[in-house]
Short mmCIF file of N, CA and C in Angstrom, two decimals:
data_model
loop_
_atom_site.label_atom_id
_atom_site.label_comp_id
_atom_site.label_asym_id
_atom_site.label_seq_id
_atom_site.Cartn_x
_atom_site.Cartn_y
_atom_site.Cartn_z
N MET A 1 -39.50 32.94 37.65
CA MET A 1 -39.55 31.48 37.62
C MET A 1 -39.04 30.24 36.38
N ARG A 2 -38.19 31.58 35.49
CA ARG A 2 -38.00 30.86 34.28
C ARG A 2 -36.26 30.50 34.49
N ASP A 3 -35.77 31.24 35.81
CA ASP A 3 -34.67 31.30 36.02
C ASP A 3 -34.66 29.57 37.07
N LEU A 4 -35.38 29.52 38.03
CA LEU A 4 -35.80 28.03 38.39
C LEU A 4 -35.57 27.37 37.57
N THR A 5 -36.30 27.06 36.37
CA THR A 5 -36.35 26.22 35.83
C THR A 5 -34.70 26.03 35.37
N LYS A 6 -34.09 27.26 34.50
CA LYS A 6 -32.96 26.78 33.67
C LYS A 6 -32.09 26.22 34.85
N TYR A 7 -32.07 26.68 36.64
CA TYR A 7 -31.21 26.43 37.51
C TYR A 7 -31.93 24.50 37.44
N ALA A 8 -33.00 24.58 37.50
CA ALA A 8 -33.24 22.84 37.89
C ALA A 8 -33.09 21.88 36.57
N LYS A 9 -32.96 22.32 35.73
CA LYS A 9 -32.19 22.08 34.46
C LYS A 9 -30.98 21.87 34.55
N ALA A 10 -30.20 22.82 34.77
CA ALA A 10 -29.16 22.56 34.87
C ALA A 10 -28.69 21.45 36.10
N MET A 11 -28.75 21.67 37.11
CA MET A 11 -28.32 20.72 38.13
C MET A 11 -29.18 19.19 38.15
N LEU A 12 -30.12 18.88 37.08
CA LEU A 12 -30.25 17.89 36.70
C LEU A 12 -29.04 17.23 35.88
N MET A 13 -29.05 17.97 34.42
CA MET A 13 -27.87 17.48 33.89
C MET A 13 -26.78 17.17 35.00
N SER A 14 -26.26 17.85 35.76
CA SER A 14 -24.94 17.94 36.34
C SER A 14 -25.00 16.49 37.02
N ALA A 15 -26.35 16.47 37.40
CA ALA A 15 -26.74 14.59 38.35
C ALA A 15 -26.51 13.90 37.30
N MET A 16 -27.08 14.05 36.03
CA MET A 16 -27.30 12.59 35.64
C MET A 16 -25.32 12.68 35.20
N ILE A 17 -24.66 13.29 34.78
CA ILE A 17 -22.92 13.32 33.79
C ILE A 17 -22.50 12.46 35.58
N LEU A 18 -22.48 13.20 36.65
CA LEU A 18 -21.85 12.51 37.83
C LEU A 18 -22.45 10.82 38.01
N ALA A 19 -23.47 11.08 38.10
CA ALA A 19 -24.17 9.56 38.38
C ALA A 19 -23.70 8.59 36.78
N THR A 20 -23.49 8.97 35.82
CA THR A 20 -22.94 8.14 34.47
C THR A 20 -21.83 7.86 35.07
N THR A 21 -20.52 8.95 35.67
CA THR A 21 -19.38 8.70 35.97
C THR A 21 -19.15 7.74 36.78
N ALA A 22 -20.41 8.33 37.97
CA ALA A 22 -20.41 6.67 39.28
C ALA A 22 -20.21 5.34 38.84
N VAL A 23 -21.63 5.21 37.51
CA VAL A 23 -21.66 4.02 37.24
C VAL A 23 -20.54 3.51 36.46
N MET A 24 -20.28 4.28 35.52
CA MET A 24 -18.66 3.74 35.06
C MET A 24 -17.60 3.15 35.79
N ALA A 25 -17.87 3.68 36.57
CA ALA A 25 -16.43 3.37 37.80
C ALA A 25 -16.45 2.39 38.26
N GLN A 26 -17.91 1.16 38.27
CA GLN A 26 -18.23 0.29 38.64
C GLN A 26 -18.00 -0.83 37.99
N GLN A 27 -17.70 -0.69 37.03
CA GLN A 27 -17.23 -2.10 36.40
C GLN A 27 -15.86 -3.17 36.86
N PRO A 28 -16.64 -3.94 36.77
CA PRO A 28 -15.48 -5.56 37.58
C PRO A 28 -14.67 -5.61 36.79
N GLY A 29 -13.27 -6.26 37.47
CA GLY A 29 -12.32 -6.86 36.50
C GLY A 29 -12.68 -7.90 36.01
N ILE A 30 -12.62 -8.32 34.79
CA ILE A 30 -12.91 -9.77 34.66
C ILE A 30 -11.30 -10.31 33.84
N SER A 31 -11.25 -11.67 34.21
CA SER A 31 -9.65 -12.33 33.80
C SER A 31 -9.89 -12.57 32.25
N HIS A 32 -8.46 -12.57 31.79
CA HIS A 32 -8.39 -12.81 30.32
C HIS A 32 -9.34 -11.79 29.58
N PHE A 33 -9.27 -10.45 30.00
CA PHE A 33 -10.23 -9.49 29.12
C PHE A 33 -9.93 -8.49 27.91
N ARG A 34 -10.30 -8.26 26.93
CA ARG A 34 -9.46 -7.29 26.38
C ARG A 34 -10.30 -6.31 25.98
N GLY A 35 -10.64 -5.56 26.17
CA GLY A 35 -10.81 -4.29 26.69
C GLY A 35 -11.56 -3.28 24.72
N TYR A 36 -12.63 -2.60 25.42
CA TYR A 36 -13.32 -2.01 23.94
C TYR A 36 -12.97 -0.98 23.71
N ASP A 37 -12.00 -0.30 24.46
CA ASP A 37 -11.11 1.34 24.58
C ASP A 37 -10.28 1.42 23.77
N LYS A 38 -9.80 2.23 23.92
CA LYS A 38 -7.63 2.63 23.72
C LYS A 38 -7.37 1.47 24.33
N SER A 39 -7.54 1.37 25.47
CA SER A 39 -6.82 0.16 26.17
C SER A 39 -6.62 -1.10 25.30
N ALA A 40 -7.08 -1.50 24.32
CA ALA A 40 -6.86 -2.95 23.33
C ALA A 40 -6.25 -2.38 22.44
N VAL A 41 -5.56 -1.26 22.12
CA VAL A 41 -4.60 -0.83 20.84
C VAL A 41 -3.74 -1.77 20.94
N ASN A 42 -3.45 -2.35 19.82
CA ASN A 42 -2.01 -3.43 19.30
C ASN A 42 -2.32 -4.60 20.01
N GLN A 43 -3.27 -5.06 20.91
CA GLN A 43 -3.18 -6.04 21.64
C GLN A 43 -4.67 -7.08 21.10
N PHE A 44 -3.81 -8.19 20.42
CA PHE A 44 -5.09 -8.79 19.46
C PHE A 44 -5.21 -10.04 20.03
N GLU A 45 -4.91 -10.57 21.07
CA GLU A 45 -5.32 -11.86 21.98
C GLU A 45 -5.30 -11.52 23.81
N THR A 46 -6.23 -11.90 24.68
CA THR A 46 -5.90 -11.95 25.97
C THR A 46 -5.07 -12.63 26.08
N SER A 47 -3.97 -12.14 27.46
CA SER A 47 -3.02 -11.92 27.71
C SER A 47 -3.22 -13.31 29.17
N LYS A 48 -2.64 -14.40 29.22
CA LYS A 48 -2.28 -15.32 29.96
C LYS A 48 -1.99 -14.62 31.26
N ASP A 49 -1.24 -13.66 31.48
CA ASP A 49 -0.98 -13.19 32.49
C ASP A 49 -2.05 -12.04 33.28
N ASP A 50 -3.00 -11.87 32.49
CA ASP A 50 -4.07 -10.65 33.17
C ASP A 50 -4.79 -12.18 33.69
N ILE A 51 -4.44 -12.01 35.21
CA ILE A 51 -5.54 -12.64 36.39
C ILE A 51 -6.03 -11.72 37.46
N GLN A 52 -7.26 -11.82 37.29
CA GLN A 52 -8.45 -10.99 38.22
C GLN A 52 -8.84 -12.11 39.30
N PRO A 53 -8.92 -11.91 40.80
CA PRO A 53 -9.24 -12.65 41.55
C PRO A 53 -10.45 -12.92 41.64
N PHE A 54 -11.08 -14.33 41.36
CA PHE A 54 -12.77 -15.03 41.10
C PHE A 54 -13.02 -14.80 42.75
N ASN A 55 -13.82 -14.04 42.60
CA ASN A 55 -14.98 -13.70 43.87
C ASN A 55 -16.35 -13.67 43.53
N GLY A 56 -16.69 -14.47 42.48
CA GLY A 56 -18.32 -15.40 42.47
C GLY A 56 -18.22 -14.61 40.55
N LEU A 57 -19.52 -14.75 40.73
CA LEU A 57 -20.29 -14.29 39.40
C LEU A 57 -19.90 -12.47 39.32
N LYS A 58 -19.44 -12.30 37.95
CA LYS A 58 -19.07 -10.67 37.52
C LYS A 58 -19.71 -10.55 36.33
N VAL A 59 -20.59 -9.09 35.97
CA VAL A 59 -21.52 -9.10 34.91
C VAL A 59 -20.26 -7.60 34.62
N ARG A 60 -20.01 -7.17 33.36
CA ARG A 60 -19.90 -6.38 33.15
C ARG A 60 -20.62 -6.10 31.54
N VAL A 61 -21.10 -4.60 31.90
CA VAL A 61 -22.16 -4.54 30.36
C VAL A 61 -21.67 -3.21 30.31
N GLY A 62 -21.26 -2.79 28.78
CA GLY A 62 -20.41 -1.35 28.66
C GLY A 62 -21.39 -1.42 26.72
N GLY A 63 -21.21 -0.34 26.31
CA GLY A 63 -21.38 -0.03 25.19
C GLY A 63 -20.23 0.75 24.47
N SER A 64 -20.60 1.21 22.65
CA SER A 64 -20.19 2.12 22.50
C SER A 64 -21.46 2.51 21.45
N PHE A 65 -20.54 3.83 20.99
CA PHE A 65 -21.32 4.90 20.51
C PHE A 65 -20.76 6.11 19.63
N THR A 66 -21.56 5.59 18.11
CA THR A 66 -20.78 6.17 16.93
C THR A 66 -21.87 7.13 16.07
N GLN A 67 -21.19 8.66 16.31
CA GLN A 67 -22.22 9.50 15.19
C GLN A 67 -20.86 9.98 14.19
N THR A 68 -21.13 10.00 13.11
CA THR A 68 -20.01 10.12 11.81
C THR A 68 -20.55 11.16 11.17
N PHE A 69 -19.78 11.61 10.77
CA PHE A 69 -19.74 13.43 9.74
C PHE A 69 -19.45 13.23 8.01
N GLN A 70 -20.40 12.95 7.31
CA GLN A 70 -19.22 12.46 5.79
C GLN A 70 -19.48 14.14 4.97
N ALA A 71 -18.62 14.09 4.11
CA ALA A 71 -18.76 14.96 3.32
C ALA A 71 -18.04 14.62 1.93
N LEU A 72 -18.62 14.26 1.47
CA LEU A 72 -17.86 13.44 0.37
C LEU A 72 -18.39 14.39 -0.86
N ASN A 73 -17.26 14.40 -2.08
CA ASN A 73 -17.13 14.77 -3.35
C ASN A 73 -17.06 13.89 -4.20
N HIS A 74 -17.59 13.71 -5.45
CA HIS A 74 -17.09 13.55 -6.96
C HIS A 74 -17.55 13.92 -8.24
N GLU A 75 -16.90 13.73 -8.93
CA GLU A 75 -17.03 14.13 -10.32
C GLU A 75 -16.88 12.76 -11.37
N ASN A 76 -17.21 12.96 -12.76
CA ASN A 76 -17.28 12.90 -13.50
C ASN A 76 -15.93 13.09 -14.56
N VAL A 77 -15.09 12.26 -15.01
CA VAL A 77 -14.26 13.02 -16.50
C VAL A 77 -14.52 13.06 -17.46
N LEU A 78 -15.93 12.54 -18.01
CA LEU A 78 -16.67 12.61 -19.04
C LEU A 78 -17.66 13.44 -19.56
N ASP A 79 -17.26 14.45 -20.71
CA ASP A 79 -18.65 15.00 -20.40
C ASP A 79 -19.76 14.81 -21.50
N THR A 80 -20.58 14.57 -20.29
CA THR A 80 -21.88 13.79 -20.65
C THR A 80 -22.84 14.93 -21.76
N VAL A 81 -22.20 16.04 -21.87
CA VAL A 81 -23.31 16.79 -22.88
C VAL A 81 -22.52 16.67 -24.21
N ALA A 82 -21.46 16.11 -24.29
CA ALA A 82 -20.72 16.11 -25.44
C ALA A 82 -20.62 14.79 -26.44
N ALA A 83 -20.80 13.73 -25.31
CA ALA A 83 -20.94 12.37 -25.43
C ALA A 83 -22.32 12.19 -25.70
N GLN A 84 -21.69 10.64 -26.23
CA GLN A 84 -23.42 10.05 -26.71
C GLN A 84 -24.24 10.16 -25.39
N PHE A 85 -25.73 10.05 -25.66
CA PHE A 85 -26.64 9.99 -24.81
C PHE A 85 -27.12 8.21 -24.27
N ILE A 86 -26.24 8.10 -22.78
CA ILE A 86 -26.88 6.71 -22.74
C ILE A 86 -28.03 6.14 -21.76
N ASP A 87 -28.86 5.55 -22.06
CA ASP A 87 -30.24 5.53 -21.42
C ASP A 87 -31.00 4.38 -21.17
N ASN A 88 -30.16 3.48 -20.50
CA ASN A 88 -30.43 1.80 -20.27
C ASN A 88 -31.76 1.78 -19.74
N ASN A 89 -31.92 2.19 -18.81
CA ASN A 89 -33.09 2.03 -17.60
C ASN A 89 -34.42 3.32 -18.19
N GLY A 90 -33.83 3.91 -19.51
CA GLY A 90 -35.50 4.56 -19.65
C GLY A 90 -36.35 6.01 -18.71
N ASP A 91 -35.22 6.60 -17.71
CA ASP A 91 -35.56 7.42 -16.94
C ASP A 91 -35.59 9.01 -17.69
N GLY A 92 -34.58 9.08 -18.75
CA GLY A 92 -34.49 10.35 -19.69
C GLY A 92 -33.29 11.08 -18.80
N THR A 93 -32.83 10.79 -18.33
CA THR A 93 -31.29 10.88 -17.34
C THR A 93 -30.17 10.06 -18.53
N ASP A 94 -28.92 10.57 -18.62
CA ASP A 94 -27.94 10.17 -18.74
C ASP A 94 -27.47 9.00 -17.31
N ASP A 95 -27.27 7.71 -17.88
CA ASP A 95 -26.96 6.60 -16.91
C ASP A 95 -25.30 7.05 -15.99
N ARG A 96 -24.87 7.57 -16.64
CA ARG A 96 -23.16 8.05 -16.58
C ARG A 96 -23.24 9.43 -15.69
N GLU A 97 -24.41 10.02 -15.21
CA GLU A 97 -24.40 11.26 -14.45
C GLU A 97 -24.67 11.08 -12.92
N LEU A 98 -23.52 11.88 -12.59
CA LEU A 98 -23.67 11.42 -11.15
C LEU A 98 -24.17 11.61 -10.10
N TYR A 99 -24.62 11.22 -9.30
CA TYR A 99 -25.87 11.42 -8.01
C TYR A 99 -25.32 12.77 -7.59
N PRO A 100 -26.12 13.42 -7.05
CA PRO A 100 -25.37 15.03 -6.13
C PRO A 100 -25.68 14.36 -5.12
N LEU A 101 -24.19 14.58 -4.14
CA LEU A 101 -23.48 14.68 -2.76
C LEU A 101 -24.23 15.44 -2.11
N ALA A 102 -24.44 16.02 -0.61
CA ALA A 102 -24.58 16.89 -0.23
C ALA A 102 -24.16 16.09 1.46
N PRO A 103 -23.01 17.18 1.95
CA PRO A 103 -22.35 16.76 3.22
C PRO A 103 -23.68 16.62 4.63
N GLY A 104 -23.39 15.31 5.49
CA GLY A 104 -24.13 15.34 6.25
C GLY A 104 -24.16 14.01 7.36
N PHE A 105 -24.89 14.11 7.94
CA PHE A 105 -24.35 12.62 8.92
C PHE A 105 -24.94 11.30 9.09
N ASN A 106 -24.33 10.28 9.15
CA ASN A 106 -24.63 8.79 8.86
C ASN A 106 -25.35 8.55 9.82
N LEU A 107 -26.13 7.12 9.49
CA LEU A 107 -26.60 6.76 11.15
C LEU A 107 -26.40 6.41 12.34
N ALA A 108 -26.32 6.78 12.77
CA ALA A 108 -25.94 6.43 14.48
C ALA A 108 -25.96 4.79 14.78
N GLU A 109 -24.66 4.62 15.40
CA GLU A 109 -24.31 3.50 15.41
C GLU A 109 -23.86 2.82 16.64
N ALA A 110 -24.52 1.86 17.40
CA ALA A 110 -24.44 1.70 18.66
C ALA A 110 -24.13 -0.29 19.05
N ASN A 111 -22.75 -0.45 20.00
CA ASN A 111 -22.62 -1.97 20.24
C ASN A 111 -23.35 -1.66 21.69
N LEU A 112 -23.84 -3.44 21.57
CA LEU A 112 -24.14 -3.75 23.19
C LEU A 112 -23.26 -4.32 23.37
N ASN A 113 -22.14 -4.42 24.86
CA ASN A 113 -21.09 -5.54 25.06
C ASN A 113 -21.39 -6.03 26.69
N LEU A 114 -22.09 -7.34 26.77
CA LEU A 114 -22.09 -7.90 27.66
C LEU A 114 -20.94 -9.05 27.74
N ASP A 115 -20.08 -9.29 29.09
CA ASP A 115 -18.88 -9.68 29.43
C ASP A 115 -19.32 -10.45 31.05
N VAL A 116 -19.58 -11.66 31.04
CA VAL A 116 -19.56 -12.16 32.16
C VAL A 116 -18.96 -13.13 32.76
N GLN A 117 -18.25 -13.00 33.93
CA GLN A 117 -16.54 -13.76 34.19
C GLN A 117 -17.86 -14.93 34.94
N LEU A 118 -17.68 -16.17 34.60
CA LEU A 118 -18.39 -17.40 35.13
C LEU A 118 -17.80 -18.19 36.28
N ALA A 119 -16.77 -19.06 35.92
CA ALA A 119 -15.96 -19.37 36.63
C ALA A 119 -14.44 -18.71 36.81
N LYS A 120 -13.58 -19.09 37.59
CA LYS A 120 -11.79 -18.97 37.64
C LYS A 120 -11.67 -19.39 35.79
N GLY A 121 -11.36 -18.33 35.40
CA GLY A 121 -10.81 -18.89 33.73
C GLY A 121 -11.54 -18.87 33.09
N ILE A 122 -12.91 -19.01 33.26
CA ILE A 122 -14.13 -18.77 32.11
C ILE A 122 -15.26 -17.87 32.24
N ARG A 123 -14.89 -17.02 31.08
CA ARG A 123 -16.00 -16.30 30.66
C ARG A 123 -16.37 -16.17 29.75
N LEU A 124 -17.71 -15.45 29.51
CA LEU A 124 -18.81 -15.59 28.30
C LEU A 124 -18.47 -14.35 27.75
N SER A 125 -19.00 -13.55 26.57
CA SER A 125 -18.61 -12.03 26.31
C SER A 125 -19.89 -12.44 24.55
N LEU A 126 -20.43 -11.23 24.73
CA LEU A 126 -21.52 -10.94 23.90
C LEU A 126 -21.57 -9.96 23.28
N GLU A 127 -21.51 -9.77 22.06
CA GLU A 127 -21.38 -8.54 21.28
C GLU A 127 -22.84 -8.34 20.31
N THR A 128 -23.64 -6.94 20.45
CA THR A 128 -24.31 -6.75 20.00
C THR A 128 -25.13 -5.38 19.18
N TYR A 129 -24.68 -5.50 18.15
CA TYR A 129 -25.36 -4.15 17.26
C TYR A 129 -26.70 -3.40 17.14
N LEU A 130 -26.70 -2.19 17.46
CA LEU A 130 -27.92 -1.94 18.00
C LEU A 130 -28.21 -1.05 17.17
N SER A 131 -29.15 -0.55 16.33
CA SER A 131 -29.40 0.27 15.03
C SER A 131 -28.33 0.84 14.27
N THR A 132 -27.67 -0.68 14.06
CA THR A 132 -26.66 -0.63 13.23
C THR A 132 -26.99 -0.56 11.53
N ARG A 133 -27.89 -1.21 11.10
CA ARG A 133 -28.16 -1.33 9.57
C ARG A 133 -29.90 -0.81 9.86
N HIS A 134 -30.44 -0.87 10.51
CA HIS A 134 -32.86 -0.23 11.02
C HIS A 134 -32.20 0.09 12.12
N HIS A 135 -32.78 1.63 12.23
CA HIS A 135 -32.69 2.09 13.87
C HIS A 135 -33.82 1.28 14.53
N SER A 136 -34.67 0.12 14.30
CA SER A 136 -35.75 -0.83 15.29
C SER A 136 -34.96 -1.84 15.40
N GLU A 137 -33.78 -2.51 14.81
CA GLU A 137 -33.22 -3.22 15.08
C GLU A 137 -32.05 -3.84 15.74
N ALA A 138 -31.63 -5.13 16.52
CA ALA A 138 -30.74 -5.27 17.07
C ALA A 138 -30.23 -6.71 16.22
N TRP A 139 -28.82 -6.41 16.41
CA TRP A 139 -27.85 -7.78 15.43
C TRP A 139 -27.17 -8.07 16.22
N VAL A 140 -26.94 -9.60 16.53
CA VAL A 140 -26.08 -10.00 17.57
C VAL A 140 -24.70 -10.44 16.52
N LYS A 141 -23.50 -9.89 16.85
CA LYS A 141 -22.37 -9.87 16.35
C LYS A 141 -21.69 -11.22 16.60
N GLY A 142 -21.78 -11.66 17.86
CA GLY A 142 -21.32 -13.29 18.04
C GLY A 142 -20.85 -12.72 19.60
N GLY A 143 -21.23 -14.16 19.92
CA GLY A 143 -20.67 -14.19 21.41
C GLY A 143 -19.84 -15.66 21.18
N TYR A 144 -19.27 -15.77 22.60
CA TYR A 144 -18.63 -17.10 22.80
C TYR A 144 -18.27 -17.08 24.43
N ILE A 145 -17.77 -18.27 24.63
CA ILE A 145 -16.95 -18.54 26.01
C ILE A 145 -15.54 -19.00 25.98
N GLN A 146 -15.12 -18.32 26.41
CA GLN A 146 -13.47 -18.81 26.48
C GLN A 146 -13.05 -19.41 28.22
N VAL A 147 -12.28 -20.48 27.57
CA VAL A 147 -11.62 -20.92 29.04
C VAL A 147 -10.54 -20.78 29.15
N ASP A 148 -9.96 -19.79 30.04
CA ASP A 148 -8.24 -20.24 29.97
C ASP A 148 -7.50 -20.80 31.22
N ASN A 149 -8.80 -21.62 31.84
CA ASN A 149 -8.05 -22.06 33.04
C ASN A 149 -9.18 -23.26 33.53
N LEU A 150 -8.97 -24.65 33.13
CA LEU A 150 -9.49 -25.46 33.07
C LEU A 150 -9.88 -26.27 34.92
N PRO A 151 -11.14 -26.22 34.93
CA PRO A 151 -11.58 -26.39 36.22
C PRO A 151 -11.44 -27.69 37.42
N PHE A 152 -10.55 -28.14 36.63
CA PHE A 152 -10.42 -30.04 37.30
C PHE A 152 -8.73 -29.75 36.38
N GLY A 153 -7.97 -30.84 37.70
CA GLY A 153 -6.17 -31.25 37.34
C GLY A 153 -5.44 -30.33 38.24
N ASP A 154 -4.05 -30.33 37.37
CA ASP A 154 -2.90 -29.70 38.36
C ASP A 154 -3.03 -27.90 37.41
N GLU A 155 -3.02 -27.03 38.75
CA GLU A 155 -3.38 -25.71 38.47
C GLU A 155 -1.64 -25.09 37.81
N ASN A 156 -0.97 -25.54 37.06
CA ASN A 156 0.37 -25.57 36.79
C ASN A 156 0.57 -26.14 35.43
N SER A 157 -0.62 -26.98 34.53
CA SER A 157 -0.70 -28.00 33.63
C SER A 157 -0.25 -26.92 32.59
N PHE A 158 0.16 -27.67 31.34
CA PHE A 158 0.49 -27.33 30.01
C PHE A 158 -1.08 -26.35 29.56
N PHE A 159 -1.68 -26.66 29.54
CA PHE A 159 -3.21 -25.53 29.22
C PHE A 159 -3.14 -24.62 29.97
N ASN A 160 -3.13 -24.62 31.56
CA ASN A 160 -2.96 -23.39 31.89
C ASN A 160 -2.12 -22.17 31.51
N GLN A 161 -1.63 -22.78 31.47
CA GLN A 161 -0.22 -21.93 31.14
C GLN A 161 -0.12 -21.48 29.94
N HIS A 162 -0.72 -22.28 28.98
CA HIS A 162 -0.25 -21.66 27.81
C HIS A 162 -1.18 -21.41 26.26
N MET A 163 -2.56 -22.01 27.04
CA MET A 163 -3.53 -21.90 25.75
C MET A 163 -4.73 -22.08 26.50
N PHE A 164 -5.70 -21.69 25.33
CA PHE A 164 -6.95 -21.56 25.60
C PHE A 164 -7.92 -21.91 24.61
N VAL A 165 -9.65 -21.89 25.14
CA VAL A 165 -9.93 -22.40 24.38
C VAL A 165 -11.47 -21.35 24.03
N LYS A 166 -11.90 -20.90 22.62
CA LYS A 166 -12.71 -20.00 22.07
C LYS A 166 -13.98 -21.28 22.13
N VAL A 167 -15.46 -21.07 22.15
CA VAL A 167 -16.31 -21.89 21.69
C VAL A 167 -17.37 -21.02 21.66
N GLY A 168 -18.01 -20.46 19.95
CA GLY A 168 -18.44 -19.90 20.10
C GLY A 168 -19.26 -19.15 18.54
N HIS A 169 -19.84 -18.41 18.07
CA HIS A 169 -19.91 -17.50 17.37
C HIS A 169 -18.78 -16.38 17.60
N MET A 170 -17.83 -16.00 17.08
CA MET A 170 -16.80 -14.94 16.84
C MET A 170 -16.09 -14.63 15.49
N GLU A 171 -14.99 -13.93 15.75
CA GLU A 171 -14.98 -12.80 14.63
C GLU A 171 -13.68 -13.86 14.39
N ILE A 172 -12.88 -14.88 13.47
CA ILE A 172 -12.14 -15.79 13.19
C ILE A 172 -10.40 -14.17 12.79
N ASN A 173 -9.25 -14.67 13.74
CA ASN A 173 -8.84 -14.09 13.67
C ASN A 173 -7.68 -14.38 12.16
N TYR A 174 -7.67 -13.61 11.27
CA TYR A 174 -7.32 -14.12 10.13
C TYR A 174 -6.43 -12.82 9.69
N GLY A 175 -5.60 -12.13 10.79
CA GLY A 175 -5.02 -11.48 10.50
C GLY A 175 -5.46 -10.02 11.69
N ASP A 176 -4.37 -8.86 11.93
CA ASP A 176 -4.38 -7.77 12.76
C ASP A 176 -5.11 -6.63 12.09
N GLY A 177 -5.78 -6.80 11.01
CA GLY A 177 -6.41 -5.60 10.44
C GLY A 177 -7.62 -5.47 10.65
N HIS A 178 -8.72 -6.37 10.99
CA HIS A 178 -9.67 -6.05 11.56
C HIS A 178 -10.02 -5.87 12.90
N PHE A 179 -8.40 -5.97 13.62
CA PHE A 179 -8.19 -4.96 14.77
C PHE A 179 -8.31 -3.44 14.90
N ARG A 180 -7.91 -3.15 13.55
CA ARG A 180 -7.63 -1.56 13.96
C ARG A 180 -8.79 -1.12 12.94
N ARG A 181 -9.99 -1.82 12.42
CA ARG A 181 -11.05 -1.05 12.35
C ARG A 181 -11.74 -0.44 13.01
N SER A 182 -13.19 0.35 12.03
CA SER A 182 -14.44 0.18 12.65
C SER A 182 -15.29 -0.89 13.18
N ASP A 183 -16.01 -0.84 13.92
CA ASP A 183 -16.68 -1.88 14.56
C ASP A 183 -17.84 -1.43 14.55
N ALA A 184 -18.91 -1.10 13.71
CA ALA A 184 -20.19 -0.25 13.89
C ALA A 184 -20.17 0.44 15.17
N GLY A 185 -20.28 0.73 16.35
CA GLY A 185 -19.96 1.87 17.33
C GLY A 185 -19.03 1.94 17.50
N ASN A 186 -18.03 0.83 18.14
CA ASN A 186 -16.87 1.22 18.34
C ASN A 186 -15.94 1.45 17.20
N THR A 187 -15.48 2.50 17.33
CA THR A 187 -14.21 3.42 16.48
C THR A 187 -13.24 3.76 17.74
N PHE A 188 -12.59 3.25 18.50
CA PHE A 188 -12.25 3.60 19.04
C PHE A 188 -10.31 3.03 18.77
N GLN A 189 -10.34 1.51 17.74
CA GLN A 189 -9.21 1.09 17.22
C GLN A 189 -8.96 1.75 16.24
N ASN A 190 -9.64 2.58 15.13
CA ASN A 190 -9.82 3.14 14.21
C ASN A 190 -8.84 4.19 14.09
N PRO A 191 -7.38 4.27 13.70
CA PRO A 191 -6.51 5.55 13.53
C PRO A 191 -7.18 6.33 12.57
N PHE A 192 -8.27 6.29 12.06
CA PHE A 192 -8.96 7.17 11.01
C PHE A 192 -9.87 8.12 11.16
N MET A 193 -10.06 7.59 12.63
CA MET A 193 -11.24 8.26 13.24
C MET A 193 -11.39 8.93 13.98
N GLU A 194 -11.24 10.08 13.80
CA GLU A 194 -10.80 10.99 14.95
C GLU A 194 -12.37 11.73 15.88
#
């Protein structure tokens, strides 16, 4: 009976892994989309050349998860035994004494990404932080509607070839440094995260 239970658990785990792979393969293509994975490294804006044919409303749901391990060490060069005792808060310990650090795991972080192709050249993006600051809360990082192709006028107009409009609450582009950092659960673009 025990062997049967182990076999059933192994089969269930295998089925879940295969189902996850099948679900990941079903993500629809969205025009003018900057990915959340390593394909977006050194890509700072969406490209006007990235055009997927519009066949109706497309919804893309994704996520990112990070569990980091941290092992820090610190020391104080001041000899707190020989130096004058400083206790401004009255707790009986020297205020210059460092907190004892121990290695451990940081709070797990996750992102939920929702991208929707609404019409030809018009897409919506919403990114939510899950359990980033508190376990039971979700925080919206930002969301916007991006128009790359006007639904009226000439298909080869100046706007459709060279411009786009982004409206909403999003991260303002002050340089490319913020494209190379960790963003809660999404750490794929950070070169220091391994």
